[in-house]
XYZ file of N, CA and C in Angstrom:
588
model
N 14.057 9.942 -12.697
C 12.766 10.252 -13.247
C 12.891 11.429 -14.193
N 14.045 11.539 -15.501
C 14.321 12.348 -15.976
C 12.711 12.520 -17.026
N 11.903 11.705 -17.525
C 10.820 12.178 -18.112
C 9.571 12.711 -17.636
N 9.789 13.189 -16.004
C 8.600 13.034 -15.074
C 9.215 15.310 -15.324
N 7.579 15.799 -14.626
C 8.203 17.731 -15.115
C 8.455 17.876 -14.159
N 10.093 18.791 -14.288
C 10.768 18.869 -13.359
C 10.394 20.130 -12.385
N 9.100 20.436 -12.623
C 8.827 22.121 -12.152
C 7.957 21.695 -10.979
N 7.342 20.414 -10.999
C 6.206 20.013 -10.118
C 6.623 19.458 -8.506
N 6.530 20.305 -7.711
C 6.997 20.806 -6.424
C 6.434 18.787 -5.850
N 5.608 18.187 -6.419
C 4.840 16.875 -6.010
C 5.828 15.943 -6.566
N 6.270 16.038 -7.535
C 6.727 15.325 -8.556
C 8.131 15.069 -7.879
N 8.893 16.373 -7.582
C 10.606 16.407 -7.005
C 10.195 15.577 -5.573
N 8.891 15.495 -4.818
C 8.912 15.022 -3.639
C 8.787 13.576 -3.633
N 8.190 13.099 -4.582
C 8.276 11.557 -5.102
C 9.627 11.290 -5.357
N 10.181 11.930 -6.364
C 11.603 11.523 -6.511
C 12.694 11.793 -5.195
N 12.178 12.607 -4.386
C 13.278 12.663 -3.383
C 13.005 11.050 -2.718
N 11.360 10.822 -2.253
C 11.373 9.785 -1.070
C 11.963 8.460 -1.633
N 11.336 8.094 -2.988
C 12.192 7.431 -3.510
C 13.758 7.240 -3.848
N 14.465 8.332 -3.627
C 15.960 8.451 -3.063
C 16.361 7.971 -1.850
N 15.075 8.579 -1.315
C 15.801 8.170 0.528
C 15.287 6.784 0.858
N 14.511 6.326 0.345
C 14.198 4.830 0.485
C 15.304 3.763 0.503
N 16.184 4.432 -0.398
C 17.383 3.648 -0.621
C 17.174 2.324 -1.286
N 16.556 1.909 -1.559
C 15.902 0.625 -2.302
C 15.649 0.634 -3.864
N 16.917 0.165 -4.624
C 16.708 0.201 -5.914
C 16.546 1.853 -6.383
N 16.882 2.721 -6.334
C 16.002 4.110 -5.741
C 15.963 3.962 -8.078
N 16.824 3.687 -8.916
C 16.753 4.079 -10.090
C 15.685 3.163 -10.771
N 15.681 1.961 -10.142
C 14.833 0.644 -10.957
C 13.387 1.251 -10.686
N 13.042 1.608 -9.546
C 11.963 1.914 -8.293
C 10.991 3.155 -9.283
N 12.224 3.788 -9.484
C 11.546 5.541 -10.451
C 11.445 5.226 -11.856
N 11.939 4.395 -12.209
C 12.041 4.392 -13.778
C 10.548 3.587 -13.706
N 10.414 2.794 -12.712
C 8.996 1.572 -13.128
C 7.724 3.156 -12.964
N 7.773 3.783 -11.636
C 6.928 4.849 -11.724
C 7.023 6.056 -12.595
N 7.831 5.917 -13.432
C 8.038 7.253 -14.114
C 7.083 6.640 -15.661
N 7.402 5.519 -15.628
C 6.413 4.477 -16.811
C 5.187 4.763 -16.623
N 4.681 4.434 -15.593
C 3.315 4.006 -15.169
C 2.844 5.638 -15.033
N 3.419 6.437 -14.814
C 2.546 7.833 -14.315
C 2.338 8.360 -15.694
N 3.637 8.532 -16.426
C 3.642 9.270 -17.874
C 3.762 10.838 -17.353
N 2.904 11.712 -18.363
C 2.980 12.723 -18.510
C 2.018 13.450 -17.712
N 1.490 12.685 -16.887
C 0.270 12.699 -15.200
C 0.682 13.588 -14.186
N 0.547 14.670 -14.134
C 0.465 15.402 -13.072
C 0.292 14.744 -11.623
N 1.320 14.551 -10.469
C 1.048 13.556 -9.395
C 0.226 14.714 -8.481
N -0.904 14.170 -7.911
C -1.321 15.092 -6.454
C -1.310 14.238 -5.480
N -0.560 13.025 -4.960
C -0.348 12.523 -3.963
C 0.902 11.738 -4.271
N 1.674 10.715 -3.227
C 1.942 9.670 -3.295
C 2.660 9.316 -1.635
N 2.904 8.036 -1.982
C 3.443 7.447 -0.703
C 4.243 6.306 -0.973
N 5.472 6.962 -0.388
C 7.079 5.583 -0.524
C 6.855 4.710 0.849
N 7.209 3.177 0.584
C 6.400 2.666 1.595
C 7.579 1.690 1.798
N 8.925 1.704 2.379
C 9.947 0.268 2.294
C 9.898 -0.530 3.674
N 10.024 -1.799 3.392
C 9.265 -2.565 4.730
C 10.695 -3.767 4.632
N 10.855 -4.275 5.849
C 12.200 -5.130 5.592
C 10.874 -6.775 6.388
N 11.172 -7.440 6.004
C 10.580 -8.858 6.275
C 11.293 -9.785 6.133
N 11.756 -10.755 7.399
C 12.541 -11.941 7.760
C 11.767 -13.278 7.049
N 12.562 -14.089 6.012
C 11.948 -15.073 5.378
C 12.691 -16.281 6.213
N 12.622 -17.010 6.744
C 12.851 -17.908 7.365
C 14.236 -17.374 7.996
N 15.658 -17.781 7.278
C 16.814 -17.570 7.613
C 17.736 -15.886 6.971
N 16.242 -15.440 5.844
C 17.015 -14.453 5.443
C 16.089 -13.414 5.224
N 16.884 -12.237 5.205
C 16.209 -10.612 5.151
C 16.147 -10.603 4.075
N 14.606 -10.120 3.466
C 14.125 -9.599 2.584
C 13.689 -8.099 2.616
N 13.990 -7.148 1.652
C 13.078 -5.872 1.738
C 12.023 -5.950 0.372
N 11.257 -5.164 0.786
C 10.534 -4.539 -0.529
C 10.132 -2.748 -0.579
N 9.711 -3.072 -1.059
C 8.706 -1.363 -1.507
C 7.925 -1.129 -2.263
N 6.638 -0.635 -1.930
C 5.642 -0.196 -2.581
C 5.111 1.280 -2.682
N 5.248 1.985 -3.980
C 4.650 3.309 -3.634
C 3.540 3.137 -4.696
N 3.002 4.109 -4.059
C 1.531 4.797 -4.516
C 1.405 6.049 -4.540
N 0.700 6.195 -5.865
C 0.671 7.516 -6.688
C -0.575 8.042 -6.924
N -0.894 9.161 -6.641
C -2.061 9.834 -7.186
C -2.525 10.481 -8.818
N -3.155 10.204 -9.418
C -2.953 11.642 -10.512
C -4.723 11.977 -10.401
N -4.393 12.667 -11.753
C -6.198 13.117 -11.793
C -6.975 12.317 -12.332
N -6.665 11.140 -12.481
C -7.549 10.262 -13.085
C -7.154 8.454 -12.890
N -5.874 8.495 -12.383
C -5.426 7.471 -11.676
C -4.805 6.924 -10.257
N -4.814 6.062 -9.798
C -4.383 5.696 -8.860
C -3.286 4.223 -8.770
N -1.476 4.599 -8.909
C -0.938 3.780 -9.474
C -0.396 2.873 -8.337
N 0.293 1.390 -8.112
C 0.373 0.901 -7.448
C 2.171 0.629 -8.457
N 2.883 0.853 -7.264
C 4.432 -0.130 -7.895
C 4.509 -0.396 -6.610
N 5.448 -1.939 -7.171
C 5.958 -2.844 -6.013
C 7.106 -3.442 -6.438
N 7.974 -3.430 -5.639
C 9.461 -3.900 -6.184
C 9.845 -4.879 -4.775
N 10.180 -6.022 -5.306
C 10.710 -7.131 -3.892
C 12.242 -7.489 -4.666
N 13.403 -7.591 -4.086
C 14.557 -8.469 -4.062
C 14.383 -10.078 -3.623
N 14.765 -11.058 -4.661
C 15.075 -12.018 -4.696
C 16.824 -12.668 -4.387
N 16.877 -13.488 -3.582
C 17.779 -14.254 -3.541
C 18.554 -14.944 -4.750
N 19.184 -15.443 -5.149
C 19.808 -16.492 -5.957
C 18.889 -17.667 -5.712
N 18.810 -17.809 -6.892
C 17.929 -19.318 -6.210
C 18.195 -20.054 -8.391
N 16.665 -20.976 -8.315
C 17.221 -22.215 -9.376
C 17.054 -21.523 -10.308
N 16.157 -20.818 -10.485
C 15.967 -19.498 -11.965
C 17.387 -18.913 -12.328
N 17.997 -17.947 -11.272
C 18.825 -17.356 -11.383
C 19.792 -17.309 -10.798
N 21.258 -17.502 -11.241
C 22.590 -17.632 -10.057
C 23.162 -16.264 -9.098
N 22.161 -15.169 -10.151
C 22.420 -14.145 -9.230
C 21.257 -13.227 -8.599
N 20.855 -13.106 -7.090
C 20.526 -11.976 -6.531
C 19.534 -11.295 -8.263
N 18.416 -10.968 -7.975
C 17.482 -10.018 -8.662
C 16.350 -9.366 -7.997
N 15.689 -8.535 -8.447
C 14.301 -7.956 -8.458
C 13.121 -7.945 -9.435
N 12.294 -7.954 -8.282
C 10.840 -8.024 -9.495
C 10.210 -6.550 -9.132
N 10.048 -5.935 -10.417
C 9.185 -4.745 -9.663
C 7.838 -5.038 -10.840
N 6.704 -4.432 -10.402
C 5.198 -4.428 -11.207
C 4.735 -3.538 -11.017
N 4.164 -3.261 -11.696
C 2.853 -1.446 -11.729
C 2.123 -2.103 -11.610
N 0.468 -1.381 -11.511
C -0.301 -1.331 -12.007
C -1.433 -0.149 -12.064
N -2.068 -0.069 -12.665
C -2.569 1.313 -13.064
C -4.423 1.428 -13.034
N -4.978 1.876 -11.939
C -5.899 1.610 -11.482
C -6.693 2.972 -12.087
N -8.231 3.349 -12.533
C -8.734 4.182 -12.792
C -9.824 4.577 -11.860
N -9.669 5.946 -10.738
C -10.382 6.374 -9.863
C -11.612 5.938 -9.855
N -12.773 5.681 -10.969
C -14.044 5.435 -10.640
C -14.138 3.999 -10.563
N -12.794 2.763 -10.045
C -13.180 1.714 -10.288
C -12.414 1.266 -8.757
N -12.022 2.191 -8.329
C -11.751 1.843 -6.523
C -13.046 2.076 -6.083
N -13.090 1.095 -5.217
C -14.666 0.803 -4.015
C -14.501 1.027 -3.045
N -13.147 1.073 -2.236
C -13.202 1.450 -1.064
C -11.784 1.875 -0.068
N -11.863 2.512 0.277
C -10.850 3.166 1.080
C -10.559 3.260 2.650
N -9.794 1.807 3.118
C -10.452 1.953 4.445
C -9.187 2.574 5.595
N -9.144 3.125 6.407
C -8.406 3.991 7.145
C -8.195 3.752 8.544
N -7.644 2.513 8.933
C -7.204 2.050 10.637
C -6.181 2.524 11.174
N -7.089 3.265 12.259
C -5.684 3.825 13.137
C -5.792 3.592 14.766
N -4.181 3.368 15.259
C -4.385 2.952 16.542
C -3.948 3.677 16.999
N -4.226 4.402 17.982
C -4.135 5.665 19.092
C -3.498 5.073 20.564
N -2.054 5.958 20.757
C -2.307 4.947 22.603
C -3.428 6.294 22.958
N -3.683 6.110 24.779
C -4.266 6.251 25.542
C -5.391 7.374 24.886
N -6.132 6.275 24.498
C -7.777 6.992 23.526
C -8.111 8.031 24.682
N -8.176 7.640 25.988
C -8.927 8.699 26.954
C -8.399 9.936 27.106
N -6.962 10.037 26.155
C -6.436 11.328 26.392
C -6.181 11.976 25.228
N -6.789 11.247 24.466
C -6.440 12.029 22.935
C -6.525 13.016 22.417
N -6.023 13.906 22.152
C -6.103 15.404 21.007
C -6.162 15.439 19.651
N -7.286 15.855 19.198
C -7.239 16.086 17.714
C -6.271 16.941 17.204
N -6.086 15.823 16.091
C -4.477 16.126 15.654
C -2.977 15.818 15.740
N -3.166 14.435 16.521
C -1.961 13.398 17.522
C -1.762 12.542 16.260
N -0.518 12.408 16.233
C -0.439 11.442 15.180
C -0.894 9.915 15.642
N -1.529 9.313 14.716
C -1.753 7.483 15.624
C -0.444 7.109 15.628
N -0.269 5.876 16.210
C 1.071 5.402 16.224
C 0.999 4.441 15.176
N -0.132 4.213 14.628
C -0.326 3.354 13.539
C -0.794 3.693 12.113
N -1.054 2.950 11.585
C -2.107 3.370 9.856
C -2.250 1.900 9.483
N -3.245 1.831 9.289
C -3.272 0.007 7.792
C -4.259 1.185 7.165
N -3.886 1.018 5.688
C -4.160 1.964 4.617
C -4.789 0.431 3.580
N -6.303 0.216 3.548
C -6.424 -0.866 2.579
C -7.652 -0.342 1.014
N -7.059 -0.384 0.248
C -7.607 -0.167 -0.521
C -8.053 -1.521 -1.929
N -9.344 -1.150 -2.312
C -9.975 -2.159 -2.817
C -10.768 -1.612 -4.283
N -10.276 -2.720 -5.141
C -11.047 -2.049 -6.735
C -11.139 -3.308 -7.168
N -11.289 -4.608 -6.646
C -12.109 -5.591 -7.388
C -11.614 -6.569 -7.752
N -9.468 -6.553 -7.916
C -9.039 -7.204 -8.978
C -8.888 -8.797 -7.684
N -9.009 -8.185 -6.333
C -8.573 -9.387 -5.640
C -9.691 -9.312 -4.462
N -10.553 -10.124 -4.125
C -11.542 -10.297 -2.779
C -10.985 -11.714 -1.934
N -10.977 -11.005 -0.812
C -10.821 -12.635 0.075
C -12.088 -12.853 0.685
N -12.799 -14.199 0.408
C -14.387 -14.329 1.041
C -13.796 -15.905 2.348
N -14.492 -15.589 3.632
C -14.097 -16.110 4.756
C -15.637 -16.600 5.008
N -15.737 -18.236 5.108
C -16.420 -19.157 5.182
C -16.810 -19.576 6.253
N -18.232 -20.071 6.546
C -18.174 -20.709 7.997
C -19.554 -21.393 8.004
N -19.662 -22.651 8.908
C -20.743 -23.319 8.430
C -22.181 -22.076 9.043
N -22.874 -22.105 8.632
C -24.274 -21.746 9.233
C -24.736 -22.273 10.279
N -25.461 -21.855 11.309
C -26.497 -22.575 11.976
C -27.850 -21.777 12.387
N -28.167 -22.624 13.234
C -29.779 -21.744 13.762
C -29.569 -21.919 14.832
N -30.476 -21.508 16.006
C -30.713 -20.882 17.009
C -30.772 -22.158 18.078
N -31.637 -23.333 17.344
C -31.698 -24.055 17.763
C -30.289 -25.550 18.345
N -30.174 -25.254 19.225
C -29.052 -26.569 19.373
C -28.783 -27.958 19.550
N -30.389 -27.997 19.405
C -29.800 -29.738 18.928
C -30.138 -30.321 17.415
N -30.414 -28.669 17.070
C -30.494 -28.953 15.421
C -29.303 -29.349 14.704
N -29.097 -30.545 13.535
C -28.195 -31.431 13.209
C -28.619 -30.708 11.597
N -29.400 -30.089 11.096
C -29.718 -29.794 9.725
C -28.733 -28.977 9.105
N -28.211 -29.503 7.963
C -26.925 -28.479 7.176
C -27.890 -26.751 6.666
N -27.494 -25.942 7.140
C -27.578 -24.965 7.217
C -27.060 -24.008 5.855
N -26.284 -24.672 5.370
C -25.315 -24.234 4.238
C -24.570 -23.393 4.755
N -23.603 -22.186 4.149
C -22.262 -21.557 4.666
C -23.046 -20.056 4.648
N -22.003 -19.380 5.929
C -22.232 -17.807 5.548
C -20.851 -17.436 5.412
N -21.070 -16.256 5.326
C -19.074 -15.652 5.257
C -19.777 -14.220 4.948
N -18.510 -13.440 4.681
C -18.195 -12.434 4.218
C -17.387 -12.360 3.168
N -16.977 -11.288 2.236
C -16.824 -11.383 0.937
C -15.972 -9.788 1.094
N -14.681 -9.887 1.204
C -13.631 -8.794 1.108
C -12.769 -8.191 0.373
N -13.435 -6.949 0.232
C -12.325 -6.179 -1.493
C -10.748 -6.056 -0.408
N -9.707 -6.672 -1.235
C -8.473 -6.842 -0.020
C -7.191 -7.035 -1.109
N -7.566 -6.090 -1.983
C -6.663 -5.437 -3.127
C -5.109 -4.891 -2.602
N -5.312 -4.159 -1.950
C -3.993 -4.072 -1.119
C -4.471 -3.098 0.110
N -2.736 -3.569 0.703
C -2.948 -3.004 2.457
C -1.861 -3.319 2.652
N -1.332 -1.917 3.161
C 0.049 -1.070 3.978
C -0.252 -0.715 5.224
N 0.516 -1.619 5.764
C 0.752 -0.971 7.106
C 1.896 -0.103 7.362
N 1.280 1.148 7.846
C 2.770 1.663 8.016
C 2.934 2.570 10.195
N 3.664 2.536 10.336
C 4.072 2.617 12.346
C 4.885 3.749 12.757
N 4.385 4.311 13.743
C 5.731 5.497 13.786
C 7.048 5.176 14.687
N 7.063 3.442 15.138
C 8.283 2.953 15.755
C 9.503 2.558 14.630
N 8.698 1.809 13.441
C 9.368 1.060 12.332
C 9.428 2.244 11.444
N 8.262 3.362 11.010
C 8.983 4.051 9.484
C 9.041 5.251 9.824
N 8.577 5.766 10.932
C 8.932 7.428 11.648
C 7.601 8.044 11.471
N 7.203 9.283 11.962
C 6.472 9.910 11.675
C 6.167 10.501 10.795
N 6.999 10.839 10.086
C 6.978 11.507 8.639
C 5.901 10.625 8.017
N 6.375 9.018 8.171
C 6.045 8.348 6.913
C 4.452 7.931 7.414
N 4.264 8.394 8.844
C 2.601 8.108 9.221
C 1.570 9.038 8.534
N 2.248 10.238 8.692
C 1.520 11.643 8.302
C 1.016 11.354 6.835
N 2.244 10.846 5.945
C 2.514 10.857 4.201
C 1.316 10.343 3.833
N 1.333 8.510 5.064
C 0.179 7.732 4.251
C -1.508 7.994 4.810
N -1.557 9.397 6.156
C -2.892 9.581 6.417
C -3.099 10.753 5.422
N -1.828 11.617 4.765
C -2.345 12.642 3.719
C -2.937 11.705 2.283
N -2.221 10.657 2.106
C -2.042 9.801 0.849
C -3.890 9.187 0.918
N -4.181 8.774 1.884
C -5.731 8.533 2.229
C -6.164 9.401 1.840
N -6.225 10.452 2.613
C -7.216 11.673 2.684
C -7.724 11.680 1.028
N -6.180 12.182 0.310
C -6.204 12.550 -0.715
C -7.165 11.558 -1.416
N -6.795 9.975 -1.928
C -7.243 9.285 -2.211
C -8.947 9.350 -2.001
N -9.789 9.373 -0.902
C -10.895 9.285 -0.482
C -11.223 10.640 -1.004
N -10.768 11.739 -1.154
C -11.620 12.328 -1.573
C -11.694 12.590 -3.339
N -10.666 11.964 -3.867
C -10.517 11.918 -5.171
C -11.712 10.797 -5.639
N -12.157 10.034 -4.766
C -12.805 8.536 -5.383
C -14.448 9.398 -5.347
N -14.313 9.991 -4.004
C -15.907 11.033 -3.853
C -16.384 11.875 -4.788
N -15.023 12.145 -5.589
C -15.755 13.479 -6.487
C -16.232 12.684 -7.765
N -16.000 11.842 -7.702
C -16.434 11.004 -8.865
C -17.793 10.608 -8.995
């Protein structure tokens, strides 16, 4: 990330996690060093997840970036050899989201033994889902009424879900460090979308 300023105590911490990710660590920084520019970072979060595709291991990684006026998304997956290509590749993608056009920021965490909890315990969990419009999943279902031996089409209800993206991240699979990163990476986020 030689065009990213090298003085910014945020900036060296992106480039470190992205080192220790071990995943593409040069392809990974060069796609975020694009997408941020000359952006001052006040958050981010390195996110590498390994996922079994039938017979074979796949990894990916997704980080997310804060600035003062954006909120960036990179994602980088490894491909197999397959009919496109005879050799092993990667796809990585940005994209570059503008704070007043995220809707929502939602923050799940699972706690063991709730009855004994202390503020300030790390969860053992996080799903970090955030939503700005470009993708909704709407979940269908017939209608009815009250009545049960009513046979009348009712038409559909559902719900209608901003489901843009969502990281899960665990303190069995990515450590604690990386629980803390993505409840600071929230925080930050939610209150950057508020001041708006």
């Amino acid at each position: 990330m030689e065009g990213m300023a090298k003085t910014s105590t945020t900036t060296q911490g992106l480039r470190a996690a992205i080192e220790r990710s071990g995943y593409y660590p040069a392809l990974v920084a060069e796609a975020v060093e694009a997408a941020v520019g000359g952006e001052p970072i006040r958050s981010y979060l390195v996110h590498q997840e390994t996922t079994f595709d039938q017979n074979e291991v796949r990894r990916h990684v997704t980080v997310l970036v804060l600035t003062g006026n954006r909120f960036i998304v990179s994602h980088t997956d490894e491909q197999a050899a397959d009919t496109t290509s005879p050799t092993p590749y990667a796809t990585t993608s940005t994209e570059s989201v503008k704070l007043g056009r995220i809707s929502s920021v939602v923050v799940s965490r699972v706690v063991a033994n709730p009855e004994s909890y202390a503020p300030g315990t790390l969860p053992r969990e996080v799903m970090l889902t955030i939503g700005w419009g470009a993708v909704s999943r709407i979940d269908l279902e017939p209608a009815a009424c009250g009545d049960p031996n009513c046979d009348a089409d009712h038409g559909y209800t559902g719900n209608s879900t901003a489901d843009d993206l969502s990281l899960r991240v665990s303190e069995a699979g990515d450590g604690p460090e990386t629980v803390r990163q993505a409840l600071a990476f929230a925080q930050s986020l939610s209150e950057a979308t508020a001041a708006l």
